[in-house]
Amino acid sequence: MPEGFDLDAEQAAVGARLRARRVAGERVVLSPIAPAPGGLRLWGMFDCGETCWWLPVSGEPAEWPVVLVDVNGLGWQPYGTSEFLDRWLDARSPSW
């Protein structure tokens, strides 16, 4: 991570932006934003504005899928971690 990057602050900012869109009546990602139990946990951001989240589906982090959320929170796509890394490293996503 870049020096001075604060993942918790970034997650709070992205979560606040998505919640504001939902309050305004706009459609956004359906999963709750962490730290609520079962919510998504931010772990990365692309230059294009898409965000990468862990979805804690169990007590074992190795089982958590990766969820990609577009910049406006309108679309999201879950991937297994291996599939996500394979697609990312092969540049097989249109927006990465």
PDB file of N, CA and C in Angstrom:
ATOM      1  N   MET A   1       0.836  -1.178   0.000  1.00  0.00           N
ATOM      2  CA  MET A   1       0.000   0.000   0.000  1.00  0.00           C
ATOM      3  C   MET A   1       0.875   1.234   0.000  1.00  0.00           C
ATOM      4  N   PRO A   2       0.396   2.292  -0.639  1.00  0.00           N
ATOM      5  CA  PRO A   2       1.171   3.533  -0.624  1.00  0.00           C
ATOM      6  C   PRO A   2       1.295   4.087   0.795  1.00  0.00           C
ATOM      7  N   GLU A   3       2.388   4.772   1.038  1.00  0.00           N
ATOM      8  CA  GLU A   3       2.596   5.376   2.353  1.00  0.00           C
ATOM      9  C   GLU A   3       1.446   6.332   2.647  1.00  0.00           C
ATOM     10  N   GLY A   4       0.931   6.264   3.853  1.00  0.00           N
ATOM     11  CA  GLY A   4      -0.159   7.134   4.270  1.00  0.00           C
ATOM     12  C   GLY A   4      -1.540   6.626   3.895  1.00  0.00           C
ATOM     13  N   PHE A   5      -1.615   5.487   3.198  1.00  0.00           N
ATOM     14  CA  PHE A   5      -2.908   4.941   2.813  1.00  0.00           C
ATOM     15  C   PHE A   5      -3.578   4.342   4.042  1.00  0.00           C
ATOM     16  N   ASP A   6      -4.796   4.699   4.288  1.00  0.00           N
ATOM     17  CA  ASP A   6      -5.545   4.214   5.445  1.00  0.00           C
ATOM     18  C   ASP A   6      -6.762   3.426   4.944  1.00  0.00           C
ATOM     19  N   LEU A   7      -6.645   2.106   4.953  1.00  0.00           N
ATOM     20  CA  LEU A   7      -7.698   1.256   4.413  1.00  0.00           C
ATOM     21  C   LEU A   7      -9.021   1.450   5.141  1.00  0.00           C
ATOM     22  N   ASP A   8      -8.982   1.604   6.457  1.00  0.00           N
ATOM     23  CA  ASP A   8     -10.226   1.810   7.201  1.00  0.00           C
ATOM     24  C   ASP A   8     -10.901   3.118   6.790  1.00  0.00           C
ATOM     25  N   ALA A   9     -10.111   4.170   6.590  1.00  0.00           N
ATOM     26  CA  ALA A   9     -10.671   5.454   6.156  1.00  0.00           C
ATOM     27  C   ALA A   9     -11.239   5.337   4.744  1.00  0.00           C
ATOM     28  N   GLU A  10     -10.545   4.612   3.860  1.00  0.00           N
ATOM     29  CA  GLU A  10     -11.044   4.409   2.494  1.00  0.00           C
ATOM     30  C   GLU A  10     -12.358   3.634   2.517  1.00  0.00           C
ATOM     31  N   GLN A  11     -12.418   2.595   3.350  1.00  0.00           N
ATOM     32  CA  GLN A  11     -13.644   1.811   3.440  1.00  0.00           C
ATOM     33  C   GLN A  11     -14.788   2.676   3.951  1.00  0.00           C
ATOM     34  N   ALA A  12     -14.520   3.491   4.952  1.00  0.00           N
ATOM     35  CA  ALA A  12     -15.559   4.373   5.485  1.00  0.00           C
ATOM     36  C   ALA A  12     -16.036   5.354   4.411  1.00  0.00           C
ATOM     37  N   ALA A  13     -15.111   5.884   3.620  1.00  0.00           N
ATOM     38  CA  ALA A  13     -15.480   6.838   2.571  1.00  0.00           C
ATOM     39  C   ALA A  13     -16.306   6.167   1.477  1.00  0.00           C
ATOM     40  N   VAL A  14     -15.866   4.994   1.020  1.00  0.00           N
ATOM     41  CA  VAL A  14     -16.613   4.279  -0.022  1.00  0.00           C
ATOM     42  C   VAL A  14     -17.978   3.867   0.522  1.00  0.00           C
ATOM     43  N   GLY A  15     -18.017   3.349   1.746  1.00  0.00           N
ATOM     44  CA  GLY A  15     -19.282   2.947   2.352  1.00  0.00           C
ATOM     45  C   GLY A  15     -20.236   4.120   2.496  1.00  0.00           C
ATOM     46  N   ALA A  16     -19.724   5.274   2.919  1.00  0.00           N
ATOM     47  CA  ALA A  16     -20.567   6.470   3.063  1.00  0.00           C
ATOM     48  C   ALA A  16     -21.111   6.911   1.708  1.00  0.00           C
ATOM     49  N   ARG A  17     -20.278   6.846   0.672  1.00  0.00           N
ATOM     50  CA  ARG A  17     -20.719   7.235  -0.666  1.00  0.00           C
ATOM     51  C   ARG A  17     -21.825   6.300  -1.168  1.00  0.00           C
ATOM     52  N   LEU A  18     -21.653   4.997  -0.960  1.00  0.00           N
ATOM     53  CA  LEU A  18     -22.670   4.048  -1.404  1.00  0.00           C
ATOM     54  C   LEU A  18     -23.955   4.185  -0.586  1.00  0.00           C
ATOM     55  N   ARG A  19     -23.833   4.394   0.722  1.00  0.00           N
ATOM     56  CA  ARG A  19     -25.032   4.581   1.547  1.00  0.00           C
ATOM     57  C   ARG A  19     -25.776   5.844   1.144  1.00  0.00           C
ATOM     58  N   ALA A  20     -25.057   6.921   0.828  1.00  0.00           N
ATOM     59  CA  ALA A  20     -25.696   8.175   0.401  1.00  0.00           C
ATOM     60  C   ALA A  20     -26.461   7.959  -0.901  1.00  0.00           C
ATOM     61  N   ARG A  21     -25.888   7.179  -1.804  1.00  0.00           N
ATOM     62  CA  ARG A  21     -26.585   6.880  -3.056  1.00  0.00           C
ATOM     63  C   ARG A  21     -27.865   6.086  -2.781  1.00  0.00           C
ATOM     64  N   ARG A  22     -27.788   5.143  -1.846  1.00  0.00           N
ATOM     65  CA  ARG A  22     -28.965   4.341  -1.512  1.00  0.00           C
ATOM     66  C   ARG A  22     -30.042   5.214  -0.873  1.00  0.00           C
ATOM     67  N   VAL A  23     -29.652   6.103   0.054  1.00  0.00           N
ATOM     68  CA  VAL A  23     -30.602   7.006   0.710  1.00  0.00           C
ATOM     69  C   VAL A  23     -31.266   7.918  -0.318  1.00  0.00           C
ATOM     70  N   ALA A  24     -30.510   8.311  -1.339  1.00  0.00           N
ATOM     71  CA  ALA A  24     -31.043   9.169  -2.391  1.00  0.00           C
ATOM     72  C   ALA A  24     -31.953   8.406  -3.356  1.00  0.00           C
ATOM     73  N   GLY A  25     -32.151   7.123  -3.107  1.00  0.00           N
ATOM     74  CA  GLY A  25     -33.036   6.324  -3.931  1.00  0.00           C
ATOM     75  C   GLY A  25     -32.361   5.682  -5.129  1.00  0.00           C
ATOM     76  N   GLU A  26     -31.035   5.777  -5.206  1.00  0.00           N
ATOM     77  CA  GLU A  26     -30.312   5.165  -6.304  1.00  0.00           C
ATOM     78  C   GLU A  26     -30.011   3.708  -5.980  1.00  0.00           C
ATOM     79  N   ARG A  27     -29.955   2.897  -7.010  1.00  0.00           N
ATOM     80  CA  ARG A  27     -29.644   1.480  -6.832  1.00  0.00           C
ATOM     81  C   ARG A  27     -28.145   1.338  -6.576  1.00  0.00           C
ATOM     82  N   VAL A  28     -27.786   0.567  -5.566  1.00  0.00           N
ATOM     83  CA  VAL A  28     -26.378   0.304  -5.240  1.00  0.00           C
ATOM     84  C   VAL A  28     -26.226  -1.157  -4.863  1.00  0.00           C
ATOM     85  N   VAL A  29     -24.973  -1.552  -4.623  1.00  0.00           N
ATOM     86  CA  VAL A  29     -24.681  -2.923  -4.231  1.00  0.00           C
ATOM     87  C   VAL A  29     -25.544  -3.311  -3.024  1.00  0.00           C
ATOM     88  N   LEU A  30     -26.049  -4.534  -3.030  1.00  0.00           N
ATOM     89  CA  LEU A  30     -26.994  -4.958  -2.010  1.00  0.00           C
ATOM     90  C   LEU A  30     -26.350  -5.380  -0.705  1.00  0.00           C
ATOM     91  N   SER A  31     -25.113  -5.859  -0.747  1.00  0.00           N
ATOM     92  CA  SER A  31     -24.478  -6.347   0.481  1.00  0.00           C
ATOM     93  C   SER A  31     -24.123  -5.183   1.391  1.00  0.00           C
ATOM     94  N   PRO A  32     -24.282  -5.369   2.693  1.00  0.00           N
ATOM     95  CA  PRO A  32     -23.922  -4.293   3.616  1.00  0.00           C
ATOM     96  C   PRO A  32     -22.411  -4.090   3.655  1.00  0.00           C
ATOM     97  N   ILE A  33     -22.029  -2.894   3.964  1.00  0.00           N
ATOM     98  CA  ILE A  33     -20.609  -2.564   4.070  1.00  0.00           C
ATOM     99  C   ILE A  33     -20.150  -2.878   5.490  1.00  0.00           C
ATOM    100  N   ALA A  34     -19.003  -3.545   5.609  1.00  0.00           N
ATOM    101  CA  ALA A  34     -18.430  -3.895   6.913  1.00  0.00           C
ATOM    102  C   ALA A  34     -18.098  -2.608   7.658  1.00  0.00           C
ATOM    103  N   PRO A  35     -17.893  -2.623   8.949  1.00  0.00           N
ATOM    104  CA  PRO A  35     -17.619  -3.782   9.785  1.00  0.00           C
ATOM    105  C   PRO A  35     -18.842  -4.517  10.318  1.00  0.00           C
ATOM    106  N   ALA A  36     -20.025  -4.241   9.818  1.00  0.00           N
ATOM    107  CA  ALA A  36     -21.177  -5.014  10.260  1.00  0.00           C
ATOM    108  C   ALA A  36     -20.924  -6.501  10.004  1.00  0.00           C
ATOM    109  N   PRO A  37     -21.328  -7.367  10.920  1.00  0.00           N
ATOM    110  CA  PRO A  37     -21.112  -8.802  10.700  1.00  0.00           C
ATOM    111  C   PRO A  37     -21.698  -9.247   9.363  1.00  0.00           C
ATOM    112  N   GLY A  38     -20.912  -9.973   8.595  1.00  0.00           N
ATOM    113  CA  GLY A  38     -21.368 -10.451   7.305  1.00  0.00           C
ATOM    114  C   GLY A  38     -21.246  -9.442   6.192  1.00  0.00           C
ATOM    115  N   GLY A  39     -20.788  -8.237   6.515  1.00  0.00           N
ATOM    116  CA  GLY A  39     -20.658  -7.202   5.503  1.00  0.00           C
ATOM    117  C   GLY A  39     -19.385  -7.361   4.700  1.00  0.00           C
ATOM    118  N   LEU A  40     -19.302  -6.600   3.622  1.00  0.00           N
ATOM    119  CA  LEU A  40     -18.112  -6.611   2.787  1.00  0.00           C
ATOM    120  C   LEU A  40     -16.970  -5.876   3.473  1.00  0.00           C
ATOM    121  N   ARG A  41     -15.753  -6.313   3.197  1.00  0.00           N
ATOM    122  CA  ARG A  41     -14.554  -5.697   3.789  1.00  0.00           C
ATOM    123  C   ARG A  41     -13.632  -5.248   2.656  1.00  0.00           C
ATOM    124  N   LEU A  42     -13.464  -3.946   2.492  1.00  0.00           N
ATOM    125  CA  LEU A  42     -12.627  -3.391   1.434  1.00  0.00           C
ATOM    126  C   LEU A  42     -11.187  -3.845   1.576  1.00  0.00           C
ATOM    127  N   TRP A  43     -10.560  -4.206   0.455  1.00  0.00           N
ATOM    128  CA  TRP A  43      -9.130  -4.550   0.508  1.00  0.00           C
ATOM    129  C   TRP A  43      -8.361  -3.982  -0.666  1.00  0.00           C
ATOM    130  N   GLY A  44      -9.035  -3.403  -1.644  1.00  0.00           N
ATOM    131  CA  GLY A  44      -8.287  -2.846  -2.758  1.00  0.00           C
ATOM    132  C   GLY A  44      -9.134  -1.945  -3.630  1.00  0.00           C
ATOM    133  N   MET A  45      -8.445  -1.067  -4.364  1.00  0.00           N
ATOM    134  CA  MET A  45      -9.102  -0.140  -5.268  1.00  0.00           C
ATOM    135  C   MET A  45      -8.300  -0.064  -6.565  1.00  0.00           C
ATOM    136  N   PHE A  46      -9.001  -0.056  -7.692  1.00  0.00           N
ATOM    137  CA  PHE A  46      -8.366   0.113  -8.988  1.00  0.00           C
ATOM    138  C   PHE A  46      -8.377   1.594  -9.361  1.00  0.00           C
ATOM    139  N   ASP A  47      -7.470   1.990 -10.225  1.00  0.00           N
ATOM    140  CA  ASP A  47      -7.417   3.382 -10.690  1.00  0.00           C
ATOM    141  C   ASP A  47      -8.722   3.805 -11.343  1.00  0.00           C
ATOM    142  N   CYS A  48      -9.451   2.864 -11.938  1.00  0.00           N
ATOM    143  CA  CYS A  48     -10.707   3.183 -12.618  1.00  0.00           C
ATOM    144  C   CYS A  48     -11.843   3.460 -11.635  1.00  0.00           C
ATOM    145  N   GLY A  49     -11.611   3.217 -10.341  1.00  0.00           N
ATOM    146  CA  GLY A  49     -12.628   3.485  -9.328  1.00  0.00           C
ATOM    147  C   GLY A  49     -13.343   2.252  -8.816  1.00  0.00           C
ATOM    148  N   GLU A  50     -13.179   1.105  -9.494  1.00  0.00           N
ATOM    149  CA  GLU A  50     -13.767  -0.120  -8.972  1.00  0.00           C
ATOM    150  C   GLU A  50     -13.066  -0.489  -7.674  1.00  0.00           C
ATOM    151  N   THR A  51     -13.815  -1.137  -6.788  1.00  0.00           N
ATOM    152  CA  THR A  51     -13.251  -1.546  -5.504  1.00  0.00           C
ATOM    153  C   THR A  51     -13.334  -3.058  -5.359  1.00  0.00           C
ATOM    154  N   CYS A  52     -12.393  -3.616  -4.616  1.00  0.00           N
ATOM    155  CA  CYS A  52     -12.329  -5.053  -4.336  1.00  0.00           C
ATOM    156  C   CYS A  52     -12.651  -5.255  -2.863  1.00  0.00           C
ATOM    157  N   TRP A  53     -13.518  -6.191  -2.599  1.00  0.00           N
ATOM    158  CA  TRP A  53     -13.974  -6.460  -1.234  1.00  0.00           C
ATOM    159  C   TRP A  53     -13.862  -7.948  -0.943  1.00  0.00           C
ATOM    160  N   TRP A  54     -13.650  -8.281   0.314  1.00  0.00           N
ATOM    161  CA  TRP A  54     -13.799  -9.654   0.784  1.00  0.00           C
ATOM    162  C   TRP A  54     -15.235  -9.778   1.274  1.00  0.00           C
ATOM    163  N   LEU A  55     -15.838 -10.922   1.020  1.00  0.00           N
ATOM    164  CA  LEU A  55     -17.159 -11.220   1.562  1.00  0.00           C
ATOM    165  C   LEU A  55     -16.994 -12.327   2.589  1.00  0.00           C
ATOM    166  N   PRO A  56     -17.005 -11.985   3.889  1.00  0.00           N
ATOM    167  CA  PRO A  56     -16.750 -12.987   4.931  1.00  0.00           C
ATOM    168  C   PRO A  56     -17.929 -13.941   5.091  1.00  0.00           C
ATOM    169  N   VAL A  57     -17.882 -15.032   4.331  1.00  0.00           N
ATOM    170  CA  VAL A  57     -18.970 -16.006   4.334  1.00  0.00           C
ATOM    171  C   VAL A  57     -18.803 -17.076   5.401  1.00  0.00           C
ATOM    172  N   SER A  58     -17.639 -17.097   6.045  1.00  0.00           N
ATOM    173  CA  SER A  58     -17.392 -18.099   7.077  1.00  0.00           C
ATOM    174  C   SER A  58     -16.342 -17.547   8.039  1.00  0.00           C
ATOM    175  N   GLY A  59     -16.006 -18.330   9.030  1.00  0.00           N
ATOM    176  CA  GLY A  59     -14.968 -17.946   9.970  1.00  0.00           C
ATOM    177  C   GLY A  59     -13.571 -18.169   9.422  1.00  0.00           C
ATOM    178  N   GLU A  60     -13.455 -18.722   8.232  1.00  0.00           N
ATOM    179  CA  GLU A  60     -12.162 -19.037   7.621  1.00  0.00           C
ATOM    180  C   GLU A  60     -11.900 -18.089   6.443  1.00  0.00           C
ATOM    181  N   PRO A  61     -11.022 -17.080   6.613  1.00  0.00           N
ATOM    182  CA  PRO A  61     -10.780 -16.111   5.546  1.00  0.00           C
ATOM    183  C   PRO A  61     -10.376 -16.721   4.207  1.00  0.00           C
ATOM    184  N   ALA A  62      -9.758 -17.887   4.208  1.00  0.00           N
ATOM    185  CA  ALA A  62      -9.363 -18.518   2.946  1.00  0.00           C
ATOM    186  C   ALA A  62     -10.579 -18.880   2.087  1.00  0.00           C
ATOM    187  N   GLU A  63     -11.758 -18.934   2.682  1.00  0.00           N
ATOM    188  CA  GLU A  63     -12.980 -19.279   1.955  1.00  0.00           C
ATOM    189  C   GLU A  63     -13.731 -18.061   1.435  1.00  0.00           C
ATOM    190  N   TRP A  64     -13.276 -16.861   1.776  1.00  0.00           N
ATOM    191  CA  TRP A  64     -14.013 -15.660   1.403  1.00  0.00           C
ATOM    192  C   TRP A  64     -13.859 -15.356  -0.078  1.00  0.00           C
ATOM    193  N   PRO A  65     -14.957 -15.138  -0.794  1.00  0.00           N
ATOM    194  CA  PRO A  65     -14.836 -14.729  -2.192  1.00  0.00           C
ATOM    195  C   PRO A  65     -14.476 -13.242  -2.297  1.00  0.00           C
ATOM    196  N   VAL A  66     -13.972 -12.886  -3.462  1.00  0.00           N
ATOM    197  CA  VAL A  66     -13.686 -11.494  -3.804  1.00  0.00           C
ATOM    198  C   VAL A  66     -14.930 -10.943  -4.498  1.00  0.00           C
ATOM    199  N   VAL A  67     -15.335  -9.752  -4.111  1.00  0.00           N
ATOM    200  CA  VAL A  67     -16.460  -9.086  -4.761  1.00  0.00           C
ATOM    201  C   VAL A  67     -15.946  -7.788  -5.357  1.00  0.00           C
ATOM    202  N   LEU A  68     -16.158  -7.613  -6.660  1.00  0.00           N
ATOM    203  CA  LEU A  68     -15.790  -6.369  -7.328  1.00  0.00           C
ATOM    204  C   LEU A  68     -17.027  -5.492  -7.413  1.00  0.00           C
ATOM    205  N   VAL A  69     -16.883  -4.235  -7.025  1.00  0.00           N
ATOM    206  CA  VAL A  69     -17.987  -3.281  -7.068  1.00  0.00           C
ATOM    207  C   VAL A  69     -17.567  -2.129  -7.967  1.00  0.00           C
ATOM    208  N   ASP A  70     -18.440  -1.783  -8.936  1.00  0.00           N
ATOM    209  CA  ASP A  70     -18.077  -0.681  -9.822  1.00  0.00           C
ATOM    210  C   ASP A  70     -18.095   0.645  -9.073  1.00  0.00           C
ATOM    211  N   VAL A  71     -17.580   1.682  -9.693  1.00  0.00           N
ATOM    212  CA  VAL A  71     -17.373   2.966  -9.029  1.00  0.00           C
ATOM    213  C   VAL A  71     -18.666   3.557  -8.467  1.00  0.00           C
ATOM    214  N   ASN A  72     -19.793   3.290  -9.091  1.00  0.00           N
ATOM    215  CA  ASN A  72     -21.065   3.833  -8.629  1.00  0.00           C
ATOM    216  C   ASN A  72     -21.859   2.872  -7.763  1.00  0.00           C
ATOM    217  N   GLY A  73     -21.309   1.700  -7.516  1.00  0.00           N
ATOM    218  CA  GLY A  73     -22.018   0.713  -6.716  1.00  0.00           C
ATOM    219  C   GLY A  73     -23.219   0.122  -7.432  1.00  0.00           C
ATOM    220  N   LEU A  74     -23.268   0.268  -8.754  1.00  0.00           N
ATOM    221  CA  LEU A  74     -24.414  -0.226  -9.513  1.00  0.00           C
ATOM    222  C   LEU A  74     -24.275  -1.697  -9.875  1.00  0.00           C
ATOM    223  N   GLY A  75     -23.071  -2.145 -10.035  1.00  0.00           N
ATOM    224  CA  GLY A  75     -22.867  -3.528 -10.413  1.00  0.00           C
ATOM    225  C   GLY A  75     -21.798  -4.169  -9.553  1.00  0.00           C
ATOM    226  N   TRP A  76     -21.962  -5.443  -9.303  1.00  0.00           N
ATOM    227  CA  TRP A  76     -20.954  -6.156  -8.545  1.00  0.00           C
ATOM    228  C   TRP A  76     -20.878  -7.583  -9.049  1.00  0.00           C
ATOM    229  N   GLN A  77     -19.701  -8.150  -8.881  1.00  0.00           N
ATOM    230  CA  GLN A  77     -19.448  -9.496  -9.391  1.00  0.00           C
ATOM    231  C   GLN A  77     -18.616 -10.274  -8.381  1.00  0.00           C
ATOM    232  N   PRO A  78     -19.120 -11.407  -7.885  1.00  0.00           N
ATOM    233  CA  PRO A  78     -18.315 -12.230  -6.970  1.00  0.00           C
ATOM    234  C   PRO A  78     -17.416 -13.196  -7.742  1.00  0.00           C
ATOM    235  N   TYR A  79     -16.228 -13.406  -7.240  1.00  0.00           N
ATOM    236  CA  TYR A  79     -15.270 -14.357  -7.806  1.00  0.00           C
ATOM    237  C   TYR A  79     -14.643 -15.148  -6.674  1.00  0.00           C
ATOM    238  N   GLY A  80     -14.288 -16.383  -6.947  1.00  0.00           N
ATOM    239  CA  GLY A  80     -13.391 -17.087  -6.040  1.00  0.00           C
ATOM    240  C   GLY A  80     -12.036 -16.391  -6.131  1.00  0.00           C
ATOM    241  N   THR A  81     -11.249 -16.456  -5.078  1.00  0.00           N
ATOM    242  CA  THR A  81      -9.970 -15.752  -5.069  1.00  0.00           C
ATOM    243  C   THR A  81      -9.069 -16.194  -6.211  1.00  0.00           C
ATOM    244  N   SER A  82      -8.995 -17.490  -6.462  1.00  0.00           N
ATOM    245  CA  SER A  82      -8.138 -17.986  -7.553  1.00  0.00           C
ATOM    246  C   SER A  82      -8.612 -17.476  -8.900  1.00  0.00           C
ATOM    247  N   GLU A  83      -9.925 -17.510  -9.135  1.00  0.00           N
ATOM    248  CA  GLU A  83     -10.465 -17.017 -10.408  1.00  0.00           C
ATOM    249  C   GLU A  83     -10.191 -15.528 -10.576  1.00  0.00           C
ATOM    250  N   PHE A  84     -10.394 -14.760  -9.500  1.00  0.00           N
ATOM    251  CA  PHE A  84     -10.122 -13.326  -9.559  1.00  0.00           C
ATOM    252  C   PHE A  84      -8.665 -13.058  -9.936  1.00  0.00           C
ATOM    253  N   LEU A  85      -7.744 -13.706  -9.233  1.00  0.00           N
ATOM    254  CA  LEU A  85      -6.321 -13.489  -9.508  1.00  0.00           C
ATOM    255  C   LEU A  85      -5.955 -13.926 -10.927  1.00  0.00           C
ATOM    256  N   ASP A  86      -6.514 -15.031 -11.376  1.00  0.00           N
ATOM    257  CA  ASP A  86      -6.253 -15.510 -12.728  1.00  0.00           C
ATOM    258  C   ASP A  86      -6.732 -14.484 -13.765  1.00  0.00           C
ATOM    259  N   ARG A  87      -7.952 -13.975 -13.590  1.00  0.00           N
ATOM    260  CA  ARG A  87      -8.499 -12.980 -14.530  1.00  0.00           C
ATOM    261  C   ARG A  87      -7.694 -11.689 -14.480  1.00  0.00           C
ATOM    262  N   TRP A  88      -7.336 -11.253 -13.277  1.00  0.00           N
ATOM    263  CA  TRP A  88      -6.598  -9.994 -13.123  1.00  0.00           C
ATOM    264  C   TRP A  88      -5.208 -10.108 -13.755  1.00  0.00           C
ATOM    265  N   LEU A  89      -4.501 -11.159 -13.447  1.00  0.00           N
ATOM    266  CA  LEU A  89      -3.133 -11.312 -13.969  1.00  0.00           C
ATOM    267  C   LEU A  89      -3.112 -11.534 -15.476  1.00  0.00           C
ATOM    268  N   ASP A  90      -4.198 -12.081 -16.020  1.00  0.00           N
ATOM    269  CA  ASP A  90      -4.300 -12.276 -17.472  1.00  0.00           C
ATOM    270  C   ASP A  90      -4.954 -11.076 -18.160  1.00  0.00           C
ATOM    271  N   ALA A  91      -5.283 -10.031 -17.385  1.00  0.00           N
ATOM    272  CA  ALA A  91      -5.958  -8.827 -17.908  1.00  0.00           C
ATOM    273  C   ALA A  91      -7.229  -9.197 -18.665  1.00  0.00           C
ATOM    274  N   ARG A  92      -8.023 -10.112 -18.086  1.00  0.00           N
ATOM    275  CA  ARG A  92      -9.254 -10.561 -18.734  1.00  0.00           C
ATOM    276  C   ARG A  92     -10.494  -9.872 -18.186  1.00  0.00           C
ATOM    277  N   SER A  93     -10.337  -8.666 -17.689  1.00  0.00           N
ATOM    278  CA  SER A  93     -11.488  -7.885 -17.278  1.00  0.00           C
ATOM    279  C   SER A  93     -11.459  -6.586 -18.057  1.00  0.00           C
ATOM    280  N   PRO A  94     -12.593  -6.152 -18.583  1.00  0.00           N
ATOM    281  CA  PRO A  94     -12.595  -4.955 -19.429  1.00  0.00           C
ATOM    282  C   PRO A  94     -12.190  -3.675 -18.721  1.00  0.00           C
ATOM    283  N   SER A  95     -12.349  -3.600 -17.419  1.00  0.00           N
ATOM    284  CA  SER A  95     -12.084  -2.319 -16.734  1.00  0.00           C
ATOM    285  C   SER A  95     -10.784  -2.281 -15.953  1.00  0.00           C
ATOM    286  N   TRP A  96     -10.041  -3.405 -15.869  1.00  0.00           N
ATOM    287  CA  TRP A  96      -8.812  -3.388 -15.082  1.00  0.00           C
ATOM    288  C   TRP A  96      -7.673  -2.975 -15.952  1.00  0.00           C
TER     289      TRP A  96
END
